[in-house]
XYZ file of C-alpha atoms in Angstrom:
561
model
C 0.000 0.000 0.000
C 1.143 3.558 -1.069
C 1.963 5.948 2.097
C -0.253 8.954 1.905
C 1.396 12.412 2.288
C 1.485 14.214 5.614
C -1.325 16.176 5.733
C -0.525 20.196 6.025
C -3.876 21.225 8.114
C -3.544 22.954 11.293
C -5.904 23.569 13.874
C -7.834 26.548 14.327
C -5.975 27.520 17.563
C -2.923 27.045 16.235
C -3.444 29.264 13.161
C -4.901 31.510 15.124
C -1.578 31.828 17.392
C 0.721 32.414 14.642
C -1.424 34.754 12.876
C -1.478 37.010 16.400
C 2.491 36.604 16.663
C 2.837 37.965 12.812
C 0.441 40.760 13.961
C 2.991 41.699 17.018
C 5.997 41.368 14.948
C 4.516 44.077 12.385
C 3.777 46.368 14.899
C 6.748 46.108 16.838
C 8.697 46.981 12.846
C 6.177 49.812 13.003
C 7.057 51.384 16.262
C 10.866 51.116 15.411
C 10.477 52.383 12.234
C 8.728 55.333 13.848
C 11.307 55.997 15.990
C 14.048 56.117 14.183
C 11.763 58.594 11.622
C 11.167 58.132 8.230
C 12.854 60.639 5.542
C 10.283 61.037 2.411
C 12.530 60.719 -0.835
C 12.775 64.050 -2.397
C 10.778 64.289 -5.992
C 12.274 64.607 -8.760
C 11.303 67.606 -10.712
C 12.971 66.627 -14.086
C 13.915 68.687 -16.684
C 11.332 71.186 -17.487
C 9.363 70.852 -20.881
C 10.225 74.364 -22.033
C 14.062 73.959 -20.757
C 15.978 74.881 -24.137
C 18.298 72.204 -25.525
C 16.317 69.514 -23.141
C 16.609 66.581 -25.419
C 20.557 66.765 -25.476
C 20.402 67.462 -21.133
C 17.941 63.882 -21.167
C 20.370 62.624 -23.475
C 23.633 62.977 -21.736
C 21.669 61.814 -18.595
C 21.028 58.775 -19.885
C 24.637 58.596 -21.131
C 26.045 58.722 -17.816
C 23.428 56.541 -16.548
C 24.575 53.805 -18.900
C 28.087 54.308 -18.096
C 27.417 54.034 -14.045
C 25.364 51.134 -14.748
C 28.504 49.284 -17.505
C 31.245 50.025 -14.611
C 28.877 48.637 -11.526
C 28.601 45.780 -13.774
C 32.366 45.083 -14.587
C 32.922 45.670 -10.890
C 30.239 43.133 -9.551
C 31.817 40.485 -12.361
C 35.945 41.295 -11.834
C 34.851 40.673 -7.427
C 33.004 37.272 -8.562
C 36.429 36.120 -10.499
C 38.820 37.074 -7.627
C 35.998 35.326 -4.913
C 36.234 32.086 -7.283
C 40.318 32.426 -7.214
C 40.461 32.970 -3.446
C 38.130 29.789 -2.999
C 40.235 27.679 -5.607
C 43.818 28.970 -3.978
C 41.724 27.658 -0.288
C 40.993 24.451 -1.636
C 44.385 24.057 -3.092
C 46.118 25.160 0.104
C 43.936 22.641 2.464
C 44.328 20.045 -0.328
C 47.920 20.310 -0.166
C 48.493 20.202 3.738
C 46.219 17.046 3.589
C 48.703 15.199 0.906
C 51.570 16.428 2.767
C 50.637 15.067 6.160
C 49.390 11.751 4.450
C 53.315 11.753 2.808
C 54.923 12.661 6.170
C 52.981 9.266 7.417
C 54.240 7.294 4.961
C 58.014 8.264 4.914
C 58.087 7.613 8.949
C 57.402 4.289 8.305
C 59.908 3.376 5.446
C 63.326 4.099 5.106
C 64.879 7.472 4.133
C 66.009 6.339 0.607
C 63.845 7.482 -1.919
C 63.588 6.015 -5.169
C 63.004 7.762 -8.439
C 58.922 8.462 -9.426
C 58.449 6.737 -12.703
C 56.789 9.286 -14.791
C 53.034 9.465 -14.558
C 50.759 8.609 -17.094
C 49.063 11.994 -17.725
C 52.277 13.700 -18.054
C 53.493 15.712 -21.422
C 56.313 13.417 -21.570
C 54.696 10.176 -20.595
C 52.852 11.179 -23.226
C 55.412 11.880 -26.509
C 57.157 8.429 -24.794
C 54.273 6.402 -26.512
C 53.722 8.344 -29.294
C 57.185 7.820 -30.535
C 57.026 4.298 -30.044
C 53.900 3.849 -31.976
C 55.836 6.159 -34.750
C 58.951 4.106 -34.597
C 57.352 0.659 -34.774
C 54.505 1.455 -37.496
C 55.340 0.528 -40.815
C 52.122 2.584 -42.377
C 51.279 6.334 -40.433
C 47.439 7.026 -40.096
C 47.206 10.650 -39.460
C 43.546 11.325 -38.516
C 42.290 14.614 -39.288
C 38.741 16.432 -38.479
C 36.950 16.852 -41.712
C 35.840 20.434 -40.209
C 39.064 22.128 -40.283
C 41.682 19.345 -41.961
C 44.732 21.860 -42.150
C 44.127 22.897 -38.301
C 44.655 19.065 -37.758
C 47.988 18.589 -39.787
C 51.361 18.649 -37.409
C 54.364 19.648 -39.348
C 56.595 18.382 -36.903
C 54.403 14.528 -37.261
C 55.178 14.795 -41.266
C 58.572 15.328 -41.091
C 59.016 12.585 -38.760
C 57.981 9.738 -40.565
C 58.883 11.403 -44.091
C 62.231 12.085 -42.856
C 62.489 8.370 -41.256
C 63.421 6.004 -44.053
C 62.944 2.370 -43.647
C 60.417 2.556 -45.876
C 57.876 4.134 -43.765
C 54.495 5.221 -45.336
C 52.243 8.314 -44.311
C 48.461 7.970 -45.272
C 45.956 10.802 -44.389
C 42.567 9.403 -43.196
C 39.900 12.302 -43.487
C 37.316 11.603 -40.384
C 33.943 13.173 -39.315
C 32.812 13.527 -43.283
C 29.656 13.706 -42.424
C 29.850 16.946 -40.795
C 30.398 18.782 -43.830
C 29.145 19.945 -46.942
C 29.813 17.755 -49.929
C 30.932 19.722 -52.430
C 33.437 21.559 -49.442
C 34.629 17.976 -48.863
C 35.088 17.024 -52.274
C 38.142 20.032 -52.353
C 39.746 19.081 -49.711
C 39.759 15.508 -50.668
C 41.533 17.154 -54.133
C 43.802 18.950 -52.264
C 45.106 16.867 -49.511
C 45.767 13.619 -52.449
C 48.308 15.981 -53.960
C 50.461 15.731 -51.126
C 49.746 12.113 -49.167
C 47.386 9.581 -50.460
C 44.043 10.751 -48.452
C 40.980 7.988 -47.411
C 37.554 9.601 -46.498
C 36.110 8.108 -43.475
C 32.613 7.937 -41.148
C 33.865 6.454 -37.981
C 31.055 4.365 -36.685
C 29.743 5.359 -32.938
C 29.345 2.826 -30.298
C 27.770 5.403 -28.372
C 25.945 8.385 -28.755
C 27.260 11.482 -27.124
C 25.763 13.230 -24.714
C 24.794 16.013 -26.169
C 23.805 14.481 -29.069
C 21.193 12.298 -26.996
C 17.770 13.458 -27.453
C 15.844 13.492 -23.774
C 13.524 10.471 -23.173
C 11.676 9.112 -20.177
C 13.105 5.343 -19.943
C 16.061 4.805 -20.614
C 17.035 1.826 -22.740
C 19.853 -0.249 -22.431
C 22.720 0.643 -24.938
C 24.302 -2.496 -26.561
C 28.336 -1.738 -26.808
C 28.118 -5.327 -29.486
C 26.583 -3.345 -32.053
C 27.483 -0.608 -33.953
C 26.010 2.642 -36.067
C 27.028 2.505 -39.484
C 30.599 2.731 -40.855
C 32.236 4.618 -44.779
C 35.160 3.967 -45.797
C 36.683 1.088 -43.386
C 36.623 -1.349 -46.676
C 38.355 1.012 -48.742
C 41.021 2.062 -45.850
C 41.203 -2.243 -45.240
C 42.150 -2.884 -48.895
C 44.497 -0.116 -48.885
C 46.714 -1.612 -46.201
C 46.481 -4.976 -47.054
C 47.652 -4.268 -50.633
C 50.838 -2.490 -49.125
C 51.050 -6.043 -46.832
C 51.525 -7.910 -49.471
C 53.929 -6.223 -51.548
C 56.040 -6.388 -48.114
C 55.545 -9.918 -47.709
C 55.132 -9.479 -44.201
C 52.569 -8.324 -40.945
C 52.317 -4.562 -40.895
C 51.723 -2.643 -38.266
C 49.836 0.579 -38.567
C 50.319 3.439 -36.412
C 47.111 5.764 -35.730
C 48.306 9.404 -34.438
C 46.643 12.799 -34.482
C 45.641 15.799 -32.397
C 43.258 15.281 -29.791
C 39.092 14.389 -30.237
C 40.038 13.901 -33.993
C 38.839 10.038 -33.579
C 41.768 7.780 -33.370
C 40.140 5.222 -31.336
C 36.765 5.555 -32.824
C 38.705 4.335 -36.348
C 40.466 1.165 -34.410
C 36.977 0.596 -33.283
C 35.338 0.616 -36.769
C 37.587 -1.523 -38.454
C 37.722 -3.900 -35.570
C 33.971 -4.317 -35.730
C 33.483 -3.742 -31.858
C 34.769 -1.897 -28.889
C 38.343 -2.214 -28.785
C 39.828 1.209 -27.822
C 38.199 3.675 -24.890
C 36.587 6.581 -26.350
C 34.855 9.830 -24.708
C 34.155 13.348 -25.561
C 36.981 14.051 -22.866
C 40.196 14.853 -24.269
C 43.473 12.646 -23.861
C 41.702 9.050 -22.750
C 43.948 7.067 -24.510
C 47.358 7.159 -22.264
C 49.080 4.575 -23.378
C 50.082 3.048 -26.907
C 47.719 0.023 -27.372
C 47.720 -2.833 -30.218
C 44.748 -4.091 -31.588
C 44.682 -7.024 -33.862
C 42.640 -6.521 -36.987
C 43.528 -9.912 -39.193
C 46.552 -11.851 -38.935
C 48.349 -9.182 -41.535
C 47.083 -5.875 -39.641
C 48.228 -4.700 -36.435
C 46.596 -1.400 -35.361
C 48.640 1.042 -32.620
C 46.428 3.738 -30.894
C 48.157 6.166 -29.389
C 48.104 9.077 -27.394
C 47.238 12.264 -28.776
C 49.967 14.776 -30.564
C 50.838 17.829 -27.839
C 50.071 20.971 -28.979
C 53.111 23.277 -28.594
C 52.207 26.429 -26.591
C 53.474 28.691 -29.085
C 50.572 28.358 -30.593
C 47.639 30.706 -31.210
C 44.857 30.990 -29.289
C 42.813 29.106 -31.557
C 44.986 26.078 -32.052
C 45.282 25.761 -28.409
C 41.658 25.514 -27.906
C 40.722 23.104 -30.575
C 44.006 20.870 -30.367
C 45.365 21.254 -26.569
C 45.492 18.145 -24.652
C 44.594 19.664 -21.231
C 40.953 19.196 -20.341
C 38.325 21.781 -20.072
C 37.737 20.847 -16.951
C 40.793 21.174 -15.469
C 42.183 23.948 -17.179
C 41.454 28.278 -16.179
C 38.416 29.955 -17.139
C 40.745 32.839 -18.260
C 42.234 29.803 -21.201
C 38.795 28.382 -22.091
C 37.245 32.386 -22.528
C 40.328 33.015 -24.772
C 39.636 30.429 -27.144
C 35.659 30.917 -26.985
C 36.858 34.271 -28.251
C 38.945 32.836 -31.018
C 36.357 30.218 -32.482
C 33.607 33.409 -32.602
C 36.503 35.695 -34.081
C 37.174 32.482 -37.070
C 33.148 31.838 -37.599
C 30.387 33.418 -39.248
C 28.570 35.338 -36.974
C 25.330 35.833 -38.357
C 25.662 31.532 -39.003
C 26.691 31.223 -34.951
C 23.762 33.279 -33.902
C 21.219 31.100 -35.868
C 22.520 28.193 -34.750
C 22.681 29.351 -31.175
C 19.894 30.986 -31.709
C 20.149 34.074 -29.635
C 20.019 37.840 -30.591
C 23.149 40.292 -31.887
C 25.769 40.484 -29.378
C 28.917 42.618 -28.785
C 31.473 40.590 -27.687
C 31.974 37.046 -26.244
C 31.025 37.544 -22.535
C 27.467 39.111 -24.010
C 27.580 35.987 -26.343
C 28.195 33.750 -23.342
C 25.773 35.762 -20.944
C 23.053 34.932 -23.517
C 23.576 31.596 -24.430
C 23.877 30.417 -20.764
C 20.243 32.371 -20.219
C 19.034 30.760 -23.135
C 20.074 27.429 -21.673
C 19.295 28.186 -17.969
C 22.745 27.926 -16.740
C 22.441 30.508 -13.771
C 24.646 30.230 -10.682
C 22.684 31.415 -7.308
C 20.564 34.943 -7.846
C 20.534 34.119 -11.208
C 23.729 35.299 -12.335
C 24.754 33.432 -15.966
C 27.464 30.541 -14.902
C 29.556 31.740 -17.792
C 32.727 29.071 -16.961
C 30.854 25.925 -17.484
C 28.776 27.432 -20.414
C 32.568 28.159 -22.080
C 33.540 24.660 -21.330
C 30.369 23.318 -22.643
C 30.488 25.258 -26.142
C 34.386 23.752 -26.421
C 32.649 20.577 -25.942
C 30.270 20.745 -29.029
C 32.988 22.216 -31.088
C 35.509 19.384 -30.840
C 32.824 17.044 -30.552
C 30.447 15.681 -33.291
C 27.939 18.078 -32.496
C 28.391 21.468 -34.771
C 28.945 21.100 -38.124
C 31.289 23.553 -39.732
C 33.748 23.845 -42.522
C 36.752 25.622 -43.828
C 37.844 26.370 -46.989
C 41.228 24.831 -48.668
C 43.860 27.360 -49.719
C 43.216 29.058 -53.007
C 47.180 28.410 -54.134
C 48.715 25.014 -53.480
C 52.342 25.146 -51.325
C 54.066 22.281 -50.757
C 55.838 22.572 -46.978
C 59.310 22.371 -46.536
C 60.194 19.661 -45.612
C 58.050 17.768 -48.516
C 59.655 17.184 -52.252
C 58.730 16.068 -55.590
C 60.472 12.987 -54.956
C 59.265 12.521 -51.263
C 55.482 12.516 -52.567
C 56.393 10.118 -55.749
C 57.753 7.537 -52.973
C 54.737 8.044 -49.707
C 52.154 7.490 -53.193
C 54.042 4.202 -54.067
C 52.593 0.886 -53.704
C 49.306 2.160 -53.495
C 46.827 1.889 -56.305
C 45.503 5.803 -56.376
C 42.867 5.444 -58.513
C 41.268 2.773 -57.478
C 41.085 4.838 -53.792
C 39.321 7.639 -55.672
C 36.923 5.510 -57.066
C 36.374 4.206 -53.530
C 36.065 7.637 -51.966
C 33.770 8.961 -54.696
C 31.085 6.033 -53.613
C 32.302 6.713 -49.840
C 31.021 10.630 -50.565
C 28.069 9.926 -52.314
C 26.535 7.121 -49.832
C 26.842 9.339 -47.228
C 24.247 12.467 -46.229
C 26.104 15.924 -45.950
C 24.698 18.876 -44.168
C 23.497 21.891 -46.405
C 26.525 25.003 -47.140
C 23.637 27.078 -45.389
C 23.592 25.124 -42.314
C 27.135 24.303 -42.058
C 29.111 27.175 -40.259
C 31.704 29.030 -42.402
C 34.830 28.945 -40.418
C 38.381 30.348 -40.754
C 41.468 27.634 -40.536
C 44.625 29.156 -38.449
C 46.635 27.058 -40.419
C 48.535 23.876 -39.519
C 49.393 23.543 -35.854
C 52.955 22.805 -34.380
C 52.596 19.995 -32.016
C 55.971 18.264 -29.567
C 56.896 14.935 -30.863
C 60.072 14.340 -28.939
C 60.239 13.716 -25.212
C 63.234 16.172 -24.441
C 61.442 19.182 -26.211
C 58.698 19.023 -23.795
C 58.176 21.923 -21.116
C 56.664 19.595 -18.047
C 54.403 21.876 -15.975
C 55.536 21.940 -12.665
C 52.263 20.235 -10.716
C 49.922 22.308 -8.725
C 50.741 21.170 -5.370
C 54.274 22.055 -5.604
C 53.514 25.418 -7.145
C 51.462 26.141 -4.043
C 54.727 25.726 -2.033
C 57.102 27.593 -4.143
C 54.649 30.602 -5.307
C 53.848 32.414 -1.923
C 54.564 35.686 -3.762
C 51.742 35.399 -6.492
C 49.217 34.430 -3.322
C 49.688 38.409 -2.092
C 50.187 39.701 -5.801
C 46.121 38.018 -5.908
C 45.591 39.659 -2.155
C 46.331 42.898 -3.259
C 44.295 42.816 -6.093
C 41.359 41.756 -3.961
C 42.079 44.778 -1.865
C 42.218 46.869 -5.280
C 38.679 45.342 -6.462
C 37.313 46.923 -3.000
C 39.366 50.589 -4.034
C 37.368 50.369 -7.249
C 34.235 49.830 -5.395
C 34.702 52.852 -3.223
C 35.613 55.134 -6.729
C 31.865 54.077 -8.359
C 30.289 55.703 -5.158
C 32.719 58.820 -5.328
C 32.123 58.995 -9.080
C 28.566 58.624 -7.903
C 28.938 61.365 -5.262
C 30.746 63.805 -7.666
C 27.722 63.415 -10.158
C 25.184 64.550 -7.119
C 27.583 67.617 -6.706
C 28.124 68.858 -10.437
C 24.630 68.070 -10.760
C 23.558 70.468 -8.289
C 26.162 72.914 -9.968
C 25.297 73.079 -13.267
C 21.813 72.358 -13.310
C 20.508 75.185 -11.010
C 21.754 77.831 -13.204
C 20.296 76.199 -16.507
C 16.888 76.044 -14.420
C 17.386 80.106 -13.235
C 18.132 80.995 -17.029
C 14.448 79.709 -17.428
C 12.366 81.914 -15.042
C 14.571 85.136 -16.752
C 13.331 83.807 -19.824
C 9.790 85.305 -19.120
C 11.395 88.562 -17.699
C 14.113 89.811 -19.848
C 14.992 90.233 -23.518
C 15.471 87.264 -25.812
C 19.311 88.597 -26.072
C 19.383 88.376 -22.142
C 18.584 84.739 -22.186
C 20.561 83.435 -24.810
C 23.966 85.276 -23.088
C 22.493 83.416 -19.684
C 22.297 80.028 -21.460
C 25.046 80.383 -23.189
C 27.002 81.131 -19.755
C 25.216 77.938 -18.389
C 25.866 75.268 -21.146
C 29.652 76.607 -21.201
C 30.029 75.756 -17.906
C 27.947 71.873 -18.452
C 30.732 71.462 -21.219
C 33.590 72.573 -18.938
C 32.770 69.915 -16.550
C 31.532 67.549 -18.625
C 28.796 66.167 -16.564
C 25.177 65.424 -17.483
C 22.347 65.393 -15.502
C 20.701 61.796 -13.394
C 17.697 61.224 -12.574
C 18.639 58.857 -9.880
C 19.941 61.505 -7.722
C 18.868 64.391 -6.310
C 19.843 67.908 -6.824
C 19.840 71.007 -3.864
């Protein structure tokens, strides 16, 4: 039997009671507030409707107002950042003392030797350690790039690698995420990209959906990992290597490297026909090189993904770093928000969004995070998670956009002539068009209207070897070394309270010109029905001179004497 809910029905003398207590408690509020006194607000008279030159005086009023209203604004948003710091530095410092008293435990019970700390798995280094193993014992190079922005995808430093290598080493281009672009847009990049390295167009297929590609439903179902969605281009990528595996006469190994949430492990997966590799919408789950067996004349490598190198731009770093949103600055994620609006279309972005004309990116992230009811406490837009969230759907499969391939073909440096004639040998190149023609044309494209038109940066630089990598220091040790940037951060909270106090003198000085400047426009008036036209034009004239000296403008929020 279902338990009924408590009933909320009081008695009569109860009711009664508190009803007579709220009664007191008013009329005690009354008495106080009677003693203290009450001051009536002063009217405001305004600007009288004969007042000459009144629509520029309600004009610059509302000027100023604006301004007053901008700053108080900037000031409420620059004390919730350095709040949020001085809570994260907090957590930090009791975090720390916690692992430091759990470490001084330990070490009191072993010996005072320590050993060396084998390098941990998320590290930079730990990192470019796998990735040059898969490089160095691949015989055939799959670099994976996003269909969306290929050239964004290509490292430089990855090409010249295996080019460079000898041995025989082959470098294939694998063109992923077609189906997130126009066709006709993907049909010229597929023509570009084959004049360099042979090129295969692929659909990776999805084991599962993500997240925010999941439409909402009341039950959920129970996702089968067995089965997959449907796959292009894993037959003709198949035949490709198993034609070079012949003409070697041996097992080849194929090595499958690229920048990060381009969909490595999502290809492994496809041509294994199951779930092989880990994949997420989180960036850098593959650690470690792994080896998948696809027949017995196809080993496939995953690897880690290809560090971005912090030289960078902005841009490149948001699309390509390997540091998660999560755990990365709000100050990183808003500058490369900035730089994907400053590369798209923005009349395409605010359809898509769709949300109204907006000035810059905070006003673009203040709307869409009201638009998708991401308020923190008094309503006040939660602009850091809506940042990481938009990062999200622009890595992920979500958005489609495209870029456009360079008008005027350049071959990079480090590329020849000869160096293409011998990466394009062995393989049968028209027999892949063929297959990437019926790839393209089995496969439903998004319309150039509602694909985004987006601006490629250009291929990014990316650290291959282990010795050129810049290891971050970790956080807990910069919390012990850094004790100067804690009151650098302390003195700018005091600073963010200095700024406070200047609104309400800027705020106080308004009153005072106010009462300055506006008294003698309103004295000009009455002489107006006394003297000579002459005498009040020289008396406004004298008035408005002295309005322009001080450059101040009348408020109807505050009251003049």
């Amino acid at each position: 039997a279902e338990l009924k809910k408590a009933s909320k029905r009081l008695t009569c003398h109860k009711r009664y009671k508190i009803q007579k207590k709220i009664r007191e408690h008013h009329r005690k509020v009354r008495k106080e507030a009677k003693k203290r006194g009450r001051k009536k607000p002063k009217k405001d008279p305004g600007v009288p409707s004969a007042a000459p030159f009144r629509e520029e005086l309600l004009r610059e009023a509302e000027q100023r107002k604006q301004r007053l209203e901008e700053l108080k604004q900037k000031q409420k948003l620059n004390r919730q950042k350095e709040h949020e710091k001085k809570r994260k530095l907090e957590a930090k410092k009791n975090a720390a003392k916690i692992k430091e008293k759990a470490e001084g435990k330990e070490s009191s019970g072993k010996s005072k030797a320590k050993p060396n700390k084998p390098l941990d798995k998320n590290s930079k280094k730990s990192f470019c350690r796998e990735l040059e193993k898969v490089i160095e014992a691949s015989d055939v190079v799959l670099e994976v790039l996003d269909a969306r922005d290929p050239m964004g995808c290509r490292c430089p430093q990855l090409e010249q690698a295996v080019t460079c290598s000898g041995g025989g080493k082959k470098l294939l281009l694998v063109l992923n995420k077609i189906d997130l672009v126009p066709k006709e847009n993907l049909e010229k990049w597929l023509n570009y990209l084959k004049k360099e390295f042979p090129t295969v167009a692929f659909k990776s297929a999805t084991l599962m959906k993500d997240k925010t590609m999941e439409l909402p439903t009341r039950r959920r179902r129970r996702v089968d990992l067995s089965r997959t969605s449907e796959c292009f281009g894993s037959k003709c990528l198949l035949k490709l290597l198993q034609e070079h595996g012949k003409t070697q006469n041996k097992a080849i190994q194929v090595g499958v490297v690229g920048f990060p949430n381009v969909g490595k492990s999502s290809i492994i997966n496809s041509l294994k026909g199951g779930r092989a590799c880990n994949v997420g919408l989180a960036r850098g789950v593959t650690k470690s090189m792994q080896i998948v067996h696809i027949d017995k004349q196809t080993k496939m490598l995953d690897s880690p993904s290809i560090i971005a190198d912090p030289s960078n731009n902005a841009l490149a770093l948001a699309l390509r770093s390997i540091i998660d949103t999560e755990e990365s600055g709000s100050a990183d994620v808003l500058e490369g928000v900035d730089a994907i609006l400053n590369h798209s279309s923005k009349q395409q972005v605010m359809m898509h969004y769709n949300i109204p004309d907006f000035r810059n990116t905070e006003e673009f992230l203040t709307l869409l995070a009201q638009r998708r009811g991401m308020l923190k406490k008094g309503g006040v837009p939660d602009i850091e998670n809506v940042s990481k969230l938009l990062l999200c759907d622009w890595t992920g499969a979500k958005i489609s956009y495209h870029s456009q391939p360079p008008e005027s073909h350049r071959l990079p440096p480090y590329l020849t002539e000869d160096k293409i004639a011998e990466m394009q040998e062995c393989f049968k190149l028209k027999n892949l068009e063929e297959e990437n023609t019926t790839t393209v044309q089995a496969l439903k494209h998004p319309s150039p209207a509602s694909s985004i038109i987006f601006q490629s940066a250009g291929m990014t630089n990316g650290t291959i070897e282990e010795n050129k990598v810049i290891e971050e220091a970790s956080e807990w040790e910069n919390m012990e070394t850094s004790k100067e940037e804690e009151e650098e951060e302390e003195e700018d909270f005091t600073e963010s309270d200095d700024d406070q106090d200047n609104v309400e003198e800027e705020e106080k000085d308004v009153k005072e010109v106010i009462s300055s400047t506006l008294a003698p426009a309103l004295v000009s008036l009455t002489h107006a029905f006394l003297f000579s036209e002459s005498e009040l034009s020289n008396s406004l004239s004298f008035s408005l001179d002295k309005t322009a000296d001080e450059d101040d403008a009348y408020d109807f929020n505050t009251d003049y004497v």
